[in-house]
mmCIF file of N, CA and C in Angstrom:
data_model
loop_
_atom_site.group_PDB
_atom_site.id
_atom_site.type_symbol
_atom_site.label_atom_id
_atom_site.label_comp_id
_atom_site.label_asym_id
_atom_site.label_seq_id
_atom_site.Cartn_x
_atom_site.Cartn_y
_atom_site.Cartn_z
ATOM 1 N N MET A 1 369.080 158.308 18.848
ATOM 2 C CA MET A 1 368.787 157.280 17.644
ATOM 3 C C MET A 1 368.782 156.263 17.506
ATOM 4 N N LYS A 2 367.967 156.099 16.312
ATOM 5 C CA LYS A 2 367.005 154.660 16.406
ATOM 6 C C LYS A 2 368.368 153.506 16.569
ATOM 7 N N ALA A 3 367.625 152.334 16.793
ATOM 8 C CA ALA A 3 368.266 151.415 16.460
ATOM 9 C C ALA A 3 367.772 150.920 14.501
ATOM 10 N N ALA A 4 367.093 151.056 14.131
ATOM 11 C CA ALA A 4 367.384 151.137 12.492
ATOM 12 C C ALA A 4 368.389 152.081 12.051
ATOM 13 N N ASP A 5 368.824 152.874 12.184
ATOM 14 C CA ASP A 5 369.705 153.920 11.659
ATOM 15 C C ASP A 5 371.141 153.239 12.799
ATOM 16 N N VAL A 6 371.766 152.265 13.337
ATOM 17 C CA VAL A 6 372.593 152.226 13.834
ATOM 18 C C VAL A 6 373.125 151.335 12.812
ATOM 19 N N ILE A 7 371.768 150.311 12.296
ATOM 20 C CA ILE A 7 371.706 149.158 12.002
ATOM 21 C C ILE A 7 372.469 149.448 10.393
ATOM 22 N N THR A 8 371.619 150.700 9.908
ATOM 23 C CA THR A 8 372.069 150.577 8.248
ATOM 24 C C THR A 8 373.201 151.444 8.462
ATOM 25 N N SER A 9 374.063 151.886 9.278
ATOM 26 C CA SER A 9 375.139 152.254 9.872
ATOM 27 C C SER A 9 376.515 151.362 9.374
ATOM 28 N N LEU A 10 376.082 150.026 10.529
ATOM 29 C CA LEU A 10 376.703 149.043 10.634
ATOM 30 C C LEU A 10 376.988 148.247 9.435
ATOM 31 N N GLU A 11 375.660 147.813 8.691
ATOM 32 C CA GLU A 11 375.715 147.659 7.639
ATOM 33 C C GLU A 11 376.787 147.777 6.416
ATOM 34 N N GLY A 12 376.309 149.721 6.331
ATOM 35 C CA GLY A 12 377.106 150.153 5.314
ATOM 36 C C GLY A 12 378.624 150.441 5.973
ATOM 37 N N ALA A 13 378.906 149.913 6.958
ATOM 38 C CA ALA A 13 380.093 149.417 6.854
ATOM 39 C C ALA A 13 381.045 148.290 6.826
ATOM 40 N N GLY A 14 380.166 147.688 6.330
ATOM 41 C CA GLY A 14 381.077 145.978 6.120
ATOM 42 C C GLY A 14 380.007 145.056 7.623
ATOM 43 N N TRP A 15 379.099 145.415 8.627
ATOM 44 C CA TRP A 15 379.179 144.636 9.562
ATOM 45 C C TRP A 15 377.595 143.510 8.718
ATOM 46 N N VAL A 16 377.884 142.191 9.110
ATOM 47 C CA VAL A 16 376.790 141.850 8.626
ATOM 48 C C VAL A 16 375.708 141.197 9.955
ATOM 49 N N GLU A 17 374.731 140.825 10.186
ATOM 50 C CA GLU A 17 373.710 140.405 11.045
ATOM 51 C C GLU A 17 374.346 138.332 10.720
ATOM 52 N N VAL A 18 374.636 138.076 12.248
ATOM 53 C CA VAL A 18 374.917 136.875 12.785
ATOM 54 C C VAL A 18 374.060 135.720 12.874
ATOM 55 N N ARG A 19 373.285 136.543 13.599
ATOM 56 C CA ARG A 19 372.277 136.261 14.571
ATOM 57 C C ARG A 19 371.063 136.900 15.089
ATOM 58 N N GLN A 20 369.947 136.515 15.612
ATOM 59 C CA GLN A 20 368.896 137.403 16.715
ATOM 60 C C GLN A 20 367.939 136.528 17.327
ATOM 61 N N ALA A 21 368.465 136.466 18.799
ATOM 62 C CA ALA A 21 367.848 136.836 19.687
ATOM 63 C C ALA A 21 366.805 137.351 20.258
ATOM 64 N N GLY A 22 365.474 136.982 20.149
ATOM 65 C CA GLY A 22 364.506 137.719 20.562
ATOM 66 C C GLY A 22 364.522 139.374 19.518
ATOM 67 N N SER A 23 364.838 140.608 20.374
ATOM 68 C CA SER A 23 365.092 141.656 20.387
ATOM 69 C C SER A 23 366.479 142.055 19.635
ATOM 70 N N HIS A 24 367.024 141.094 19.495
ATOM 71 C CA HIS A 24 368.686 141.626 19.971
ATOM 72 C C HIS A 24 368.948 140.987 18.966
ATOM 73 N N LYS A 25 369.793 142.063 17.955
ATOM 74 C CA LYS A 25 370.614 141.729 16.992
ATOM 75 C C LYS A 25 371.872 141.361 17.275
ATOM 76 N N GLN A 26 372.734 140.987 17.064
ATOM 77 C CA GLN A 26 374.091 140.578 16.746
ATOM 78 C C GLN A 26 374.489 140.677 15.061
ATOM 79 N N PHE A 27 375.925 141.232 15.183
ATOM 80 C CA PHE A 27 376.782 141.465 14.039
ATOM 81 C C PHE A 27 378.293 141.383 14.161
ATOM 82 N N LYS A 28 378.581 140.901 13.244
ATOM 83 C CA LYS A 28 380.386 140.765 12.674
ATOM 84 C C LYS A 28 380.918 141.745 11.854
ATOM 85 N N HIS A 29 381.935 141.258 12.061
ATOM 86 C CA HIS A 29 382.660 142.107 11.110
ATOM 87 C C HIS A 29 383.689 141.210 10.218
ATOM 88 N N PRO A 30 384.126 141.343 8.820
ATOM 89 C CA PRO A 30 385.502 140.671 8.806
ATOM 90 C C PRO A 30 387.049 140.753 9.045
ATOM 91 N N THR A 31 387.046 141.603 9.386
ATOM 92 C CA THR A 31 388.146 142.208 10.083
ATOM 93 C C THR A 31 387.872 142.522 11.376
ATOM 94 N N ASN A 32 387.213 142.909 12.072
ATOM 95 C CA ASN A 32 386.572 143.280 13.540
ATOM 96 C C ASN A 32 386.525 142.162 14.394
ATOM 97 N N PRO A 33 387.052 141.512 15.617
ATOM 98 C CA PRO A 33 387.156 140.544 16.117
ATOM 99 C C PRO A 33 385.797 140.523 16.985
ATOM 100 N N ASN A 34 385.487 141.996 17.135
ATOM 101 C CA ASN A 34 384.058 142.122 18.298
ATOM 102 C C ASN A 34 382.832 141.860 17.447
ATOM 103 N N VAL A 35 382.153 141.434 18.378
ATOM 104 C CA VAL A 35 380.752 141.249 17.702
ATOM 105 C C VAL A 35 379.364 142.226 19.088
ATOM 106 N N VAL A 36 378.742 143.160 17.540
ATOM 107 C CA VAL A 36 378.305 144.316 18.182
ATOM 108 C C VAL A 36 376.658 143.913 18.225
ATOM 109 N N THR A 37 376.075 143.889 19.995
ATOM 110 C CA THR A 37 375.062 143.426 19.459
ATOM 111 C C THR A 37 373.938 145.017 19.769
ATOM 112 N N VAL A 38 372.662 145.003 19.009
ATOM 113 C CA VAL A 38 372.022 146.197 19.060
ATOM 114 C C VAL A 38 371.133 145.596 19.030
ATOM 115 N N PRO A 39 370.012 146.094 20.097
ATOM 116 C CA PRO A 39 368.720 145.929 20.432
ATOM 117 C C PRO A 39 367.587 146.535 20.057
ATOM 118 N N VAL A 40 366.590 145.841 19.493
ATOM 119 C CA VAL A 40 365.947 147.134 18.962
ATOM 120 C C VAL A 40 364.420 146.162 19.419
ATOM 121 N N HIS A 41 363.858 147.879 20.183
ATOM 122 C CA HIS A 41 362.844 148.144 20.640
ATOM 123 C C HIS A 41 361.318 148.787 19.759
ATOM 124 N N GLY A 42 361.153 148.557 18.757
ATOM 125 C CA GLY A 42 360.459 149.380 18.121
ATOM 126 C C GLY A 42 361.483 150.682 17.384
ATOM 127 N N SER A 43 360.657 151.872 17.548
ATOM 128 C CA SER A 43 360.675 153.026 17.130
ATOM 129 C C SER A 43 361.669 153.552 18.418
ATOM 130 N N ARG A 44 361.588 153.318 19.687
ATOM 131 C CA ARG A 44 362.833 154.179 20.318
ATOM 132 C C ARG A 44 363.796 154.627 20.522
ATOM 133 N N ASP A 45 364.130 155.643 20.846
ATOM 134 C CA ASP A 45 366.032 155.707 20.230
ATOM 135 C C ASP A 45 366.514 154.966 21.810
ATOM 136 N N LEU A 46 367.765 154.634 20.825
ATOM 137 C CA LEU A 46 368.804 153.281 22.298
ATOM 138 C C LEU A 46 369.351 154.164 23.472
ATOM 139 N N PRO A 47 369.734 154.084 24.349
ATOM 140 C CA PRO A 47 370.243 154.630 25.755
ATOM 141 C C PRO A 47 371.529 155.222 24.730
ATOM 142 N N ILE A 48 372.013 156.217 25.180
ATOM 143 C CA ILE A 48 373.269 156.915 25.322
ATOM 144 C C ILE A 48 374.890 155.614 25.263
ATOM 145 N N GLY A 49 374.064 155.394 26.566
ATOM 146 C CA GLY A 49 375.283 154.240 26.696
ATOM 147 C C GLY A 49 375.528 152.797 25.948
ATOM 148 N N THR A 50 374.436 152.573 25.495
ATOM 149 C CA THR A 50 374.019 151.276 24.311
ATOM 150 C C THR A 50 375.258 152.087 23.076
ATOM 151 N N LEU A 51 374.914 153.082 22.799
ATOM 152 C CA LEU A 51 375.190 154.084 21.309
ATOM 153 C C LEU A 51 377.040 153.441 21.720
ATOM 154 N N LYS A 52 377.253 154.179 22.984
ATOM 155 C CA LYS A 52 378.662 154.706 23.145
ATOM 156 C C LYS A 52 379.491 152.927 23.005
ATOM 157 N N SER A 53 378.750 152.497 23.435
ATOM 158 C CA SER A 53 379.027 150.580 23.474
ATOM 159 C C SER A 53 379.293 149.940 22.479
ATOM 160 N N ILE A 54 378.091 150.685 21.299
ATOM 161 C CA ILE A 54 378.428 149.974 19.923
ATOM 162 C C ILE A 54 379.279 150.735 19.658
ATOM 163 N N GLU A 55 379.723 151.886 19.628
ATOM 164 C CA GLU A 55 380.539 152.899 18.533
ATOM 165 C C GLU A 55 382.049 151.927 19.136
ATOM 166 N N ARG A 56 382.119 152.046 20.520
ATOM 167 C CA ARG A 56 383.355 151.299 20.975
ATOM 168 C C ARG A 56 383.808 150.350 20.261
ATOM 169 N N LYS A 57 382.839 149.661 20.303
ATOM 170 C CA LYS A 57 383.037 147.646 19.477
ATOM 171 C C LYS A 57 383.819 148.284 18.098
ATOM 172 N N SER A 58 382.947 148.661 17.829
ATOM 173 C CA SER A 58 382.617 148.952 15.873
ATOM 174 C C SER A 58 383.931 149.498 15.459
ATOM 175 N N GLY A 59 384.090 150.776 16.074
ATOM 176 C CA GLY A 59 385.382 151.682 15.300
ATOM 177 C C GLY A 59 384.791 152.597 14.925
ATOM 178 N N LEU A 60 383.062 152.653 15.083
ATOM 179 C CA LEU A 60 382.079 153.550 14.310
ATOM 180 C C LEU A 60 382.026 155.195 15.227
ATOM 181 N N THR A 61 381.433 156.370 13.774
ATOM 182 C CA THR A 61 381.199 157.323 15.075
ATOM 183 C C THR A 61 379.708 157.310 14.601
ATOM 184 N N LEU A 62 378.816 157.515 15.588
ATOM 185 C CA LEU A 62 377.195 157.353 15.073
ATOM 186 C C LEU A 62 376.976 158.321 15.531
ATOM 187 N N ARG A 63 377.084 158.963 17.145
ATOM 188 C CA ARG A 63 376.264 160.334 17.394
ATOM 189 C C ARG A 63 376.998 161.282 16.388
ATOM 190 N N PRO A 64 376.147 162.597 16.291
ATOM 191 C CA PRO A 64 376.694 164.248 15.573
ATOM 192 C C PRO A 64 377.545 164.676 16.735
#
């Protein structure tokens, strides 16, 4: 899964980008205390461990 797809899913669920440090974007949600970091490295797919971490912190299911 590409970083752009993950970002679209997060923003659709109410997550808002709060900062960016280089190629890493950080998102916060009004009711979820976690901060989710998404590495954006061009059109490369995100590693499965990174996707699992994003799912765990956000509470979303991103993988089919």
